[in-house]
Amino acid sequence: MSDYAMRWRARSLRERLRYFDWLLISVVGALICVGLLFVYSTGSRHFAARQAMWLAVGLAAFAGALSVHYMTIVKWSYAFYAGLLLMLLAVLEFGPVINGSRRWLLLGPLRVQPSEFMKLAFILALSKWLVERRDPRWRWRSLGRPLALALLPMACILKQPDLGMTCVFVPILFAMLYAAGAPKRQLAALAAAGVLAAACAWPFLHAYQKNRLIAFIWPNKDPNGAGYQVMQSLIAVGSGGLTGSGWRQGMQNLLGRLPERHTDFIFPVIAEEWGFVGAGFTLLLYYALLRIGFSIAERTREPYGRYLVVGVAALFTTQILVNIGMTLGLAPVTGITLPFASYGGSSLLSSLLATGLVANVAMRRERVLTAEGYK
Amino acid sequence: MFARRVRIMSRLVLAAFVVLAVRLAWLQIWRCDEYRGLSERNAIRREELTAFRGTIRDRRGEPLAVDKACFNLAAPYRRLCKPGPWRAYALEVSRLSPRELDANVRRVIARVKALRSHLARARGRPFRPRERIYEETIAHPIAKDIGLAGLARYKLHQERYAGWLRIQITTRRFYPHGDLAAQLIGYMQQVNAKEAKAYKHEYDGCPEKSYRPGDLIGRAGLERAYNRFLRGQRGLKIVSWAARRRRKTQVILERPPVPGDDVYLTLDAGVQAAAESALGSHRGAVVVLDPATGQILALASSPRYDLNTFRKHYLELASDKENAPLLDRALRGALPPGSIFKLVTAATALRLGKLKPDDQFYCPGYVRIGDVTLGCWAEYGHGWLNLHEALVHSCNVYFYRVAGGRRQGGGLTAKELLDGARRFGFGAPIAKDIPAEIGPRLPKLRCRADRMNYSCGQGALLVTPLQAAAMAAVIADRGVLRQPFLIRRIVAADGTVKLERSAGAPRRVCSARIAHILHSAMVEVPRRGTARGQGLDALKVACKTGTAQTAQEDVNHAWLVGYAPYDRPRYAFAVVCEKVSGHGGEVAGPVAAKMLRDLMSRSVAKASPGGGGLSP
């Protein structure tokens, strides 16, 4: 870190504004607007107002994440990581039980979900580790640290229990290791070991945990009635047709047949009320978001920044694909939110923070001379 | 390397999005009509199927509390809100009086309205007029348990009632024996708001057991303690009306309900009935144990109430502070033991070698320590006595001397006395499988007078009838305490045995020699001691009486503990009658005699008495 810090020559404000990724911001802005419209459409002015309040907080956080150099943030990443790990432990101890799990901490009037922020802290910590590791070669044992970094929060989150959030860490870990050049056979071995460990843990689970996992993997087998949600979701999407029933006109939405429609199942509401045109447009916006993310990663030379961006892009990819896939009956039903659209303060805040970090990396465009850079 | 790998990832993401877009187009463009049809017809119905609650059975499988299917007459909520022919129809079918029916309907409407406003408050905004909460869309029972005759009347004119009334098949808790072991079985009530919230998603780690408002939860006794076993799992049925044109429904998912587990008790309904009828109108309790195994055969508490009509009389029962009929006296009625506790004092002193059976003390009728005078019940004293005679005649002064010594500093220490009681199981709940049981703490013994009082079961010492019966069982089983227990088996609906127990853990309390010394004295008690003339002698009973004084003059708690037959003990028992004017033998003696006479004649009639096997 220190030799990089010596060579920093910060970009001027003009340069930063010129490099600022306005496209990214407009895409995110459009997605947030769609989200707010449909949180309102699910019938609750109350939720929309709260979401708008969180949006204000989120924009402040976004500005904050932009104003500080991301290297400074990365420098403190282990501290963030440790702090959030402590918060996760505190959640297990003091968190109130809501819908059968402990996920939130009550801070005054606000309910904060530390696991949402843990994802970011994990990305920051892992990118710091990837750049600063002593031995640049990939040995088997060099997988140990990143694995530990991922498994600690995963264990805490699994205990809450929040299987969906736990699983989000896996693709992030793989994407960042893959981008950092880890050999493919190591990644394959890691994946195999993961499957094996899951299989070994199976007999030790309680019957109801098994039921949940079965429902998670085969929702149609359905010990918990998850098939009902999928069915209603498919009806909502399918009945939308080409142009949809119109905003605040969806039958499935208005009659409240779609469970969790303001959080995890908001995409079917969009699809029902705006039809294929609107849902396709939303899908396009999400693809644009990811495409911008990956292209920023590609053109960033500075290693801290590029890993950071890859991590965030992997995070968004996972959430978007799993959430939309689940509402279209392509993925198991899990409690993964749709970034920017789903109702939920912590989710919106962490998504905006993550976007802020990406925009931060994009606008600083650190000049670094690396061997790869010359190629 | 980095750039190439990022490009590969980016392409993978593109592929995934193409899959999503194709799926979206397939659902929204090609299959649009099908789904639109489903949506318009409110095509999916989700029904929750209630499960039978487990049965509580006695040792022979005789049901004590059982869920019975019953037919309720129900009407859709929207019908109930408006006058219409449903009312006349309902009167016709249910044969209720118009007043009762109207009251039921009013109760339903009030509950649903309260729920609606509660929900509106909870989510912070009122409902739109066309918005219906779930309870407003379903049918509610307006006449419960109309019986087979009611069902027949409904079926007779089914076509006329269609759309106005329907029959719901639900379950109702039924108690075949009415008031048998009422306090022990306990009762159920609707879950309160706090529980309903806490168990909305899960109960006992199982979402299918979750509680909804209006569900019943065990509130007292075994219904409460074993609620998690007794409660079954709700089933789920999802039906689609997609093929309505062909008048067919398609079952998308059906998960049948799982009935609750059956709980088999060690209790014997016959013994319990004998104990309860012997208690009669006395306020008190009877506990009967099998001394060889520790199985609890009867836990009778009086006054009782009929479980089937319990709800109607709940307020009366709960407010009767004087008789406290809801109190399970056998498990929770803590009383001073009186002279029955002398057995413990004697066993402790003998065990520690501080007393020999032939040690003689002189009883002048009182003992004076400082300015306190402790009396014996025989005003002019018993004269010279050894241990045997002291137990037979229940001489207080003898035991004052045993515990307090002949002079200051002698006798047993406070620690020795309290440890002796703990060995017999006093001071803590003794049966570990009945959460309702209490075990009153042992008192602090500060001075010599305290110790003396304690030795005769007076003062701050409190015991429960179950503990007293366990003490008698120790002597019957030659100094070994088998931990009393009540739950014999828990059997799931599919036949798997979740818990099985046939004998309590044995623990030696005193040597067989000491037990024999006490035994030989207890055999004499009904012959020529404090329980003579009550007919206990003929029943081969070995027993010890106790008369615990209360603050009021001439109001005592009458105890009798013992076992029968004394040569081969089959029943160890404790009888207590609260606040009576006579002494132990006079009041509790006839109760025990009546019960044992009943049991003995029963065991002659039936080949296998209390110790018999389990035949469900």
CSV table of C-alpha atoms in Angstrom, one decimal, chain A residues 8-370:
chain,number,residue,atom,x,y,z
A,8,TRP,CA,-0.6,8.9,-5.9
A,9,ARG,CA,-1.3,12.1,-7.7
A,10,ALA,CA,-4.9,12.8,-7.3
A,11,ARG,CA,-6.9,13.7,-10.3
A,12,SER,CA,-8.2,17.3,-10.4
A,13,LEU,CA,-11.8,17.9,-9.9
A,14,ARG,CA,-12.2,18.7,-13.6
A,15,GLU,CA,-10.6,15.5,-14.6
A,16,ARG,CA,-12.8,13.6,-12.2
A,17,LEU,CA,-15.9,15.2,-13.5
A,18,ARG,CA,-14.9,14.4,-17.1
A,19,TYR,CA,-14.3,10.8,-16.2
A,20,PHE,CA,-17.4,10.6,-14.1
A,21,ASP,CA,-19.7,7.8,-15.4
A,22,TRP,CA,-22.9,9.7,-16.1
A,23,LEU,CA,-24.4,6.7,-17.9
A,24,LEU,CA,-24.0,4.5,-14.8
A,25,ILE,CA,-25.8,7.2,-12.7
A,26,SER,CA,-28.6,7.6,-15.2
A,27,VAL,CA,-29.2,3.8,-15.4
A,28,VAL,CA,-29.2,3.6,-11.6
A,29,GLY,CA,-31.5,6.6,-11.4
A,30,ALA,CA,-33.9,5.0,-13.8
A,31,LEU,CA,-34.0,1.8,-11.9
A,32,ILE,CA,-34.6,3.6,-8.6
A,33,CYS,CA,-37.5,5.5,-10.2
A,34,VAL,CA,-39.0,2.2,-11.5
A,35,GLY,CA,-38.6,0.7,-8.0
A,36,LEU,CA,-40.3,3.6,-6.2
A,37,LEU,CA,-43.2,3.6,-8.7
A,38,PHE,CA,-43.8,0.0,-8.1
A,39,VAL,CA,-43.3,0.0,-4.3
A,40,TYR,CA,-46.0,2.6,-4.4
A,41,SER,CA,-48.1,0.5,-6.8
A,42,THR,CA,-48.1,-2.5,-4.4
A,43,GLY,CA,-50.5,-0.5,-2.5
A,44,SER,CA,-48.6,1.1,0.2
A,45,ARG,CA,-48.0,4.8,0.4
A,46,HIS,CA,-46.4,4.1,3.7
A,47,PHE,CA,-43.7,1.8,2.2
A,48,ALA,CA,-43.1,4.2,-0.7
A,49,ALA,CA,-42.6,7.1,1.7
A,50,ARG,CA,-40.2,5.1,3.8
A,51,GLN,CA,-38.3,4.0,0.7
A,52,ALA,CA,-38.0,7.6,-0.4
A,53,MET,CA,-36.6,8.5,3.1
A,54,TRP,CA,-34.1,5.7,2.7
A,55,LEU,CA,-33.3,7.0,-0.8
A,56,ALA,CA,-32.3,10.3,0.7
A,57,VAL,CA,-30.0,8.5,3.2
A,58,GLY,CA,-28.7,6.4,0.3
A,59,LEU,CA,-27.9,9.4,-1.8
A,60,ALA,CA,-26.0,11.0,1.0
A,61,ALA,CA,-24.1,7.7,1.4
A,62,PHE,CA,-23.5,7.6,-2.3
A,63,ALA,CA,-22.0,11.1,-2.2
A,64,GLY,CA,-19.9,10.1,0.7
A,65,ALA,CA,-18.6,7.0,-1.1
A,66,LEU,CA,-17.6,9.3,-4.0
A,67,SER,CA,-16.0,12.0,-2.1
A,68,VAL,CA,-13.4,9.9,-0.4
A,69,HIS,CA,-10.7,8.3,-2.5
A,70,TYR,CA,-11.5,4.6,-2.7
A,71,MET,CA,-7.9,3.7,-1.7
A,72,THR,CA,-8.7,5.3,1.7
A,73,ILE,CA,-11.8,3.1,1.9
A,74,VAL,CA,-9.8,0.0,0.9
A,75,LYS,CA,-7.2,0.9,3.5
A,76,TRP,CA,-9.8,0.6,6.3
A,77,SER,CA,-11.5,-2.4,4.7
A,78,TYR,CA,-10.3,-5.0,7.3
A,79,ALA,CA,-11.6,-2.7,10.1
A,80,PHE,CA,-15.0,-2.5,8.3
A,81,TYR,CA,-15.0,-6.2,7.9
A,82,ALA,CA,-14.2,-6.8,11.6
A,83,GLY,CA,-16.8,-4.3,12.7
A,84,LEU,CA,-19.5,-5.8,10.6
A,85,LEU,CA,-18.6,-9.3,11.7
A,86,LEU,CA,-19.1,-8.1,15.3
A,87,MET,CA,-22.5,-6.7,14.3
A,88,LEU,CA,-23.5,-10.0,12.7
A,89,LEU,CA,-22.6,-11.7,16.0
A,90,ALA,CA,-24.6,-9.1,17.8
A,91,VAL,CA,-27.6,-9.8,15.5
A,92,LEU,CA,-27.5,-13.4,16.5
A,93,GLU,CA,-27.5,-12.4,20.1
A,94,PHE,CA,-29.7,-9.4,20.4
A,95,GLY,CA,-31.6,-9.2,17.1
A,96,PRO,CA,-35.4,-9.5,17.3
A,97,VAL,CA,-37.0,-12.5,15.7
A,98,ILE,CA,-38.9,-11.4,12.6
A,99,ASN,CA,-40.5,-13.9,10.3
A,100,GLY,CA,-38.7,-16.7,12.1
A,101,SER,CA,-35.2,-15.4,11.7
A,102,ARG,CA,-32.8,-12.8,13.3
A,103,ARG,CA,-31.5,-10.5,10.6
A,104,TRP,CA,-31.9,-7.0,11.9
A,105,LEU,CA,-30.5,-4.8,14.6
A,106,LEU,CA,-32.8,-2.2,16.0
A,107,LEU,CA,-31.0,1.2,16.0
A,108,GLY,CA,-33.5,3.6,17.4
A,109,PRO,CA,-36.4,3.7,15.0
A,110,LEU,CA,-34.4,2.1,12.2
A,111,ARG,CA,-34.1,-1.6,11.4
A,112,VAL,CA,-30.6,-2.3,10.0
A,113,GLN,CA,-29.6,-5.5,8.3
A,114,PRO,CA,-25.9,-5.8,8.8
A,115,SER,CA,-25.6,-8.7,6.3
A,116,GLU,CA,-26.4,-6.3,3.5
A,117,PHE,CA,-23.3,-4.3,4.4
A,118,MET,CA,-21.2,-7.3,5.1
A,119,LYS,CA,-21.3,-8.2,1.4
A,120,LEU,CA,-19.5,-4.8,0.6
A,121,ALA,CA,-17.1,-5.2,3.5
A,122,PHE,CA,-16.2,-8.7,2.2
A,123,ILE,CA,-15.6,-7.3,-1.3
A,124,LEU,CA,-13.4,-4.5,0.0
A,125,ALA,CA,-11.4,-6.9,2.3
A,126,LEU,CA,-11.0,-9.5,-0.4
A,127,SER,CA,-9.7,-7.0,-3.0
A,128,LYS,CA,-7.3,-5.6,-0.4
A,129,TRP,CA,-6.0,-9.1,0.2
A,130,LEU,CA,-5.8,-10.0,-3.5
A,131,VAL,CA,-3.5,-7.1,-4.1
A,132,GLU,CA,-1.4,-7.3,-1.1
A,133,ARG,CA,-0.8,-11.0,-0.7
A,134,ARG,CA,2.9,-11.7,-0.3
A,135,ASP,CA,3.3,-14.6,-2.6
A,136,PRO,CA,1.9,-13.6,-6.0
A,137,ARG,CA,1.9,-17.3,-7.2
A,138,TRP,CA,-1.3,-19.3,-6.8
A,139,ARG,CA,-0.7,-22.2,-4.5
A,140,TRP,CA,-3.3,-24.4,-2.9
A,141,ARG,CA,-2.8,-22.8,0.4
A,142,SER,CA,-3.3,-19.3,-1.0
A,143,LEU,CA,-7.0,-20.2,-1.2
A,144,GLY,CA,-7.1,-20.4,2.6
A,145,ARG,CA,-7.4,-16.7,3.5
A,146,PRO,CA,-10.1,-15.8,0.9
A,147,LEU,CA,-12.0,-18.8,1.9
A,148,ALA,CA,-11.8,-17.9,5.6
A,149,LEU,CA,-12.9,-14.3,4.7
A,150,ALA,CA,-16.0,-15.7,3.0
A,151,LEU,CA,-16.8,-18.5,5.4
A,152,LEU,CA,-16.8,-16.4,8.6
A,153,PRO,CA,-19.7,-14.1,7.6
A,154,MET,CA,-21.4,-16.9,5.8
A,155,ALA,CA,-21.6,-19.0,8.9
A,156,CYS,CA,-23.0,-16.1,10.9
A,157,ILE,CA,-25.6,-15.4,8.2
A,158,LEU,CA,-26.5,-19.0,7.8
A,159,LYS,CA,-27.2,-19.1,11.5
A,160,GLN,CA,-29.8,-16.3,11.3
A,161,PRO,CA,-31.0,-18.2,9.1
A,162,ASP,CA,-30.8,-16.5,5.7
A,163,LEU,CA,-29.8,-19.0,3.2
A,164,GLY,CA,-30.2,-16.7,0.2
A,165,MET,CA,-27.9,-14.1,1.6
A,166,THR,CA,-25.4,-16.7,2.5
A,167,CYS,CA,-25.2,-18.0,-1.0
A,168,VAL,CA,-24.6,-14.6,-2.4
A,169,PHE,CA,-21.0,-14.7,-1.1
A,170,VAL,CA,-20.1,-17.8,-3.1
A,171,PRO,CA,-20.3,-16.2,-6.7
A,172,ILE,CA,-18.6,-13.1,-5.4
A,173,LEU,CA,-15.7,-15.2,-4.1
A,174,PHE,CA,-15.5,-17.2,-7.3
A,175,ALA,CA,-15.7,-14.1,-9.6
A,176,MET,CA,-13.0,-12.2,-7.7
A,177,LEU,CA,-10.7,-15.2,-7.5
A,178,TYR,CA,-11.2,-15.9,-11.2
A,179,ALA,CA,-10.6,-12.3,-12.1
A,180,ALA,CA,-7.4,-12.3,-10.0
A,181,GLY,CA,-6.1,-15.2,-12.1
A,182,ALA,CA,-6.6,-18.2,-9.8
A,183,PRO,CA,-6.0,-21.4,-11.8
A,184,LYS,CA,-9.2,-23.0,-13.1
A,185,ARG,CA,-8.4,-26.4,-11.5
A,186,GLN,CA,-8.2,-24.7,-8.1
A,187,LEU,CA,-11.6,-23.1,-8.6
A,188,ALA,CA,-13.1,-26.4,-9.8
A,189,ALA,CA,-11.6,-28.1,-6.7
A,190,LEU,CA,-13.0,-25.4,-4.5
A,191,ALA,CA,-16.5,-25.9,-6.0
A,192,ALA,CA,-16.2,-29.7,-5.6
A,193,ALA,CA,-15.2,-29.3,-2.0
A,194,GLY,CA,-18.1,-27.0,-1.4
A,195,VAL,CA,-20.6,-29.5,-2.8
A,196,LEU,CA,-19.0,-32.3,-0.8
A,197,ALA,CA,-19.1,-30.3,2.5
A,198,ALA,CA,-22.8,-29.5,1.9
A,199,ALA,CA,-23.4,-33.2,1.3
A,200,CYS,CA,-21.6,-34.2,4.5
A,201,ALA,CA,-23.5,-31.6,6.5
A,202,TRP,CA,-26.9,-33.0,5.3
A,203,PRO,CA,-27.4,-35.8,7.9
A,204,PHE,CA,-26.7,-33.4,10.7
A,205,LEU,CA,-29.5,-31.1,9.8
A,206,HIS,CA,-32.9,-31.0,11.5
A,207,ALA,CA,-35.9,-32.3,9.6
A,208,TYR,CA,-37.3,-28.8,9.1
A,209,GLN,CA,-34.0,-27.5,7.9
A,210,LYS,CA,-33.9,-30.3,5.3
A,211,ASN,CA,-37.4,-29.4,4.3
A,212,ARG,CA,-36.3,-25.8,3.8
A,213,LEU,CA,-33.4,-26.9,1.7
A,214,ILE,CA,-35.5,-29.3,-0.4
A,215,ALA,CA,-37.9,-26.4,-0.9
A,216,PHE,CA,-34.9,-24.3,-1.8
A,217,ILE,CA,-33.7,-26.7,-4.4
A,218,TRP,CA,-36.9,-28.1,-5.7
A,219,PRO,CA,-39.6,-25.5,-5.0
A,220,ASN,CA,-42.2,-27.6,-6.7
A,221,LYS,CA,-41.7,-30.5,-4.2
A,222,ASP,CA,-42.6,-27.8,-1.8
A,223,PRO,CA,-42.7,-28.8,1.9
A,224,ASN,CA,-43.4,-25.2,2.7
A,225,GLY,CA,-45.8,-24.1,0.1
A,226,ALA,CA,-43.2,-22.2,-1.9
A,227,GLY,CA,-44.8,-23.5,-5.0
A,228,TYR,CA,-47.8,-21.3,-4.3
A,229,GLN,CA,-45.6,-18.2,-4.5
A,230,VAL,CA,-44.0,-19.3,-7.7
A,231,MET,CA,-47.4,-20.1,-9.2
A,232,GLN,CA,-48.8,-16.7,-8.3
A,233,SER,CA,-45.7,-15.0,-9.6
A,234,LEU,CA,-45.9,-16.8,-12.9
A,235,ILE,CA,-49.6,-15.9,-13.2
A,236,ALA,CA,-48.7,-12.3,-12.5
A,237,VAL,CA,-45.9,-12.2,-15.1
A,238,GLY,CA,-47.9,-14.2,-17.7
A,239,SER,CA,-51.1,-12.2,-17.4
A,240,GLY,CA,-49.1,-9.0,-18.1
A,241,GLY,CA,-49.0,-9.7,-21.8
A,242,LEU,CA,-47.3,-7.4,-24.2
A,243,THR,CA,-48.3,-4.1,-22.7
A,244,GLY,CA,-49.5,-4.9,-19.3
A,245,SER,CA,-52.6,-4.0,-17.4
A,246,GLY,CA,-51.4,-0.5,-16.6
A,247,TRP,CA,-49.7,1.0,-13.5
A,248,ARG,CA,-51.7,0.2,-10.3
A,249,GLN,CA,-54.1,-1.9,-12.3
A,250,GLY,CA,-52.7,-5.4,-11.9
A,251,MET,CA,-55.2,-7.9,-10.6
A,252,GLN,CA,-52.6,-10.1,-8.9
A,253,ASN,CA,-51.1,-7.1,-7.3
A,254,LEU,CA,-54.3,-5.4,-6.2
A,255,LEU,CA,-55.9,-8.5,-4.8
A,256,GLY,CA,-52.9,-9.2,-2.8
A,257,ARG,CA,-52.4,-12.7,-4.2
A,258,LEU,CA,-48.7,-12.3,-4.6
A,259,PRO,CA,-46.9,-12.7,-1.3
A,260,GLU,CA,-43.9,-10.4,-0.5
A,261,ARG,CA,-44.8,-8.3,-3.5
A,262,HIS,CA,-43.1,-5.1,-2.4
A,263,THR,CA,-39.8,-6.8,-1.5
A,264,ASP,CA,-38.7,-10.0,-3.2
A,265,PHE,CA,-41.5,-10.4,-5.7
A,266,ILE,CA,-41.6,-6.8,-7.1
A,267,PHE,CA,-40.5,-7.9,-10.6
A,268,PRO,CA,-43.7,-9.8,-11.3
A,269,VAL,CA,-45.6,-6.6,-10.4
A,270,ILE,CA,-43.6,-4.7,-12.9
A,271,ALA,CA,-44.2,-7.4,-15.5
A,272,GLU,CA,-47.9,-7.6,-14.8
A,273,GLU,CA,-48.6,-3.9,-14.9
A,274,TRP,CA,-46.2,-2.8,-17.6
A,275,GLY,CA,-46.2,-6.0,-19.7
A,276,PHE,CA,-43.3,-7.3,-21.7
A,277,VAL,CA,-42.4,-3.8,-22.9
A,278,GLY,CA,-41.9,-2.5,-19.4
A,279,ALA,CA,-40.4,-5.7,-18.0
A,280,GLY,CA,-38.1,-6.0,-21.0
A,281,PHE,CA,-37.0,-2.4,-20.5
A,282,THR,CA,-36.3,-3.0,-16.8
A,283,LEU,CA,-34.3,-6.1,-17.8
A,284,LEU,CA,-32.4,-4.0,-20.3
A,285,LEU,CA,-31.6,-1.4,-17.6
A,286,TYR,CA,-30.2,-4.2,-15.4
A,287,TYR,CA,-28.1,-5.6,-18.2
A,288,ALA,CA,-26.8,-2.1,-18.9
A,289,LEU,CA,-25.9,-1.7,-15.3
A,290,LEU,CA,-23.9,-4.9,-15.3
A,291,ARG,CA,-22.3,-4.2,-18.7
A,292,ILE,CA,-21.1,-0.8,-17.5
A,293,GLY,CA,-19.7,-2.4,-14.3
A,294,PHE,CA,-17.7,-5.0,-16.3
A,295,SER,CA,-16.4,-2.4,-18.8
A,296,ILE,CA,-15.2,-0.2,-15.9
A,297,ALA,CA,-13.5,-3.2,-14.4
A,298,GLU,CA,-11.9,-3.9,-17.8
A,299,ARG,CA,-10.5,-0.5,-18.3
A,300,THR,CA,-9.3,0.1,-14.8
A,301,ARG,CA,-5.6,-0.4,-14.5
A,302,GLU,CA,-5.2,0.1,-10.8
A,303,PRO,CA,-5.5,-3.3,-9.1
A,304,TYR,CA,-7.4,-2.4,-5.9
A,305,GLY,CA,-10.1,-0.7,-8.0
A,306,ARG,CA,-10.5,-3.4,-10.6
A,307,TYR,CA,-11.0,-6.1,-8.0
A,308,LEU,CA,-13.5,-3.9,-6.2
A,309,VAL,CA,-15.5,-3.3,-9.3
A,310,VAL,CA,-15.4,-7.0,-10.3
A,311,GLY,CA,-16.7,-7.9,-6.8
A,312,VAL,CA,-19.6,-5.3,-7.0
A,313,ALA,CA,-20.5,-6.4,-10.5
A,314,ALA,CA,-20.6,-10.1,-9.3
A,315,LEU,CA,-22.7,-9.1,-6.4
A,316,PHE,CA,-25.3,-7.3,-8.6
A,317,THR,CA,-25.2,-10.1,-11.2
A,318,THR,CA,-26.0,-12.7,-8.6
A,319,GLN,CA,-28.8,-10.7,-7.0
A,320,ILE,CA,-30.4,-9.7,-10.3
A,321,LEU,CA,-30.2,-13.2,-11.9
A,322,VAL,CA,-31.4,-15.1,-8.8
A,323,ASN,CA,-34.2,-12.7,-8.0
A,324,ILE,CA,-35.6,-12.4,-11.5
A,325,GLY,CA,-34.9,-16.0,-12.2
A,326,MET,CA,-37.0,-17.0,-9.1
A,327,THR,CA,-39.9,-14.9,-10.2
A,328,LEU,CA,-39.8,-16.4,-13.6
A,329,GLY,CA,-39.7,-19.9,-12.2
A,330,LEU,CA,-36.1,-20.5,-13.2
A,331,ALA,CA,-34.4,-20.4,-9.8
A,332,PRO,CA,-35.3,-21.5,-6.3
A,333,VAL,CA,-37.3,-19.2,-4.1
A,334,THR,CA,-34.9,-17.4,-1.8
A,335,GLY,CA,-35.1,-14.1,0.1
A,336,ILE,CA,-32.7,-12.3,-2.3
A,337,THR,CA,-33.8,-8.7,-3.1
A,338,LEU,CA,-33.7,-7.0,-6.4
A,339,PRO,CA,-31.2,-4.2,-6.2
A,340,PHE,CA,-32.7,-0.7,-6.4
A,341,ALA,CA,-36.2,-1.9,-7.0
A,342,SER,CA,-37.2,-4.0,-3.9
A,343,TYR,CA,-38.5,-2.3,-0.8
A,344,GLY,CA,-35.9,-2.4,2.0
A,345,GLY,CA,-33.7,0.4,3.4
A,346,SER,CA,-30.6,-1.6,4.0
A,347,SER,CA,-30.7,-3.2,0.6
A,348,LEU,CA,-31.1,0.2,-1.2
A,349,LEU,CA,-28.4,1.8,1.0
A,350,SER,CA,-25.9,-1.0,0.3
A,351,SER,CA,-26.7,-1.0,-3.4
A,352,LEU,CA,-26.1,2.8,-3.6
A,353,LEU,CA,-22.9,2.5,-1.6
A,354,ALA,CA,-21.7,-0.2,-4.0
A,355,THR,CA,-22.6,2.0,-7.0
A,356,GLY,CA,-20.8,4.8,-5.3
A,357,LEU,CA,-17.6,2.7,-5.0
A,358,VAL,CA,-17.8,1.7,-8.6
A,359,ALA,CA,-18.3,5.3,-9.8
A,360,ASN,CA,-15.4,6.3,-7.5
A,361,VAL,CA,-13.1,3.9,-9.1
A,362,ALA,CA,-14.3,5.0,-12.6
A,363,MET,CA,-13.7,8.7,-12.1
A,364,ARG,CA,-10.3,8.5,-10.4
A,365,ARG,CA,-8.8,6.4,-13.2
A,366,GLU,CA,-5.5,5.9,-11.4
A,367,ARG,CA,-2.5,5.8,-13.6
A,368,VAL,CA,-0.5,2.7,-12.8
A,369,LEU,CA,2.3,1.2,-14.6
A,370,THR,CA,2.1,-2.5,-14.6
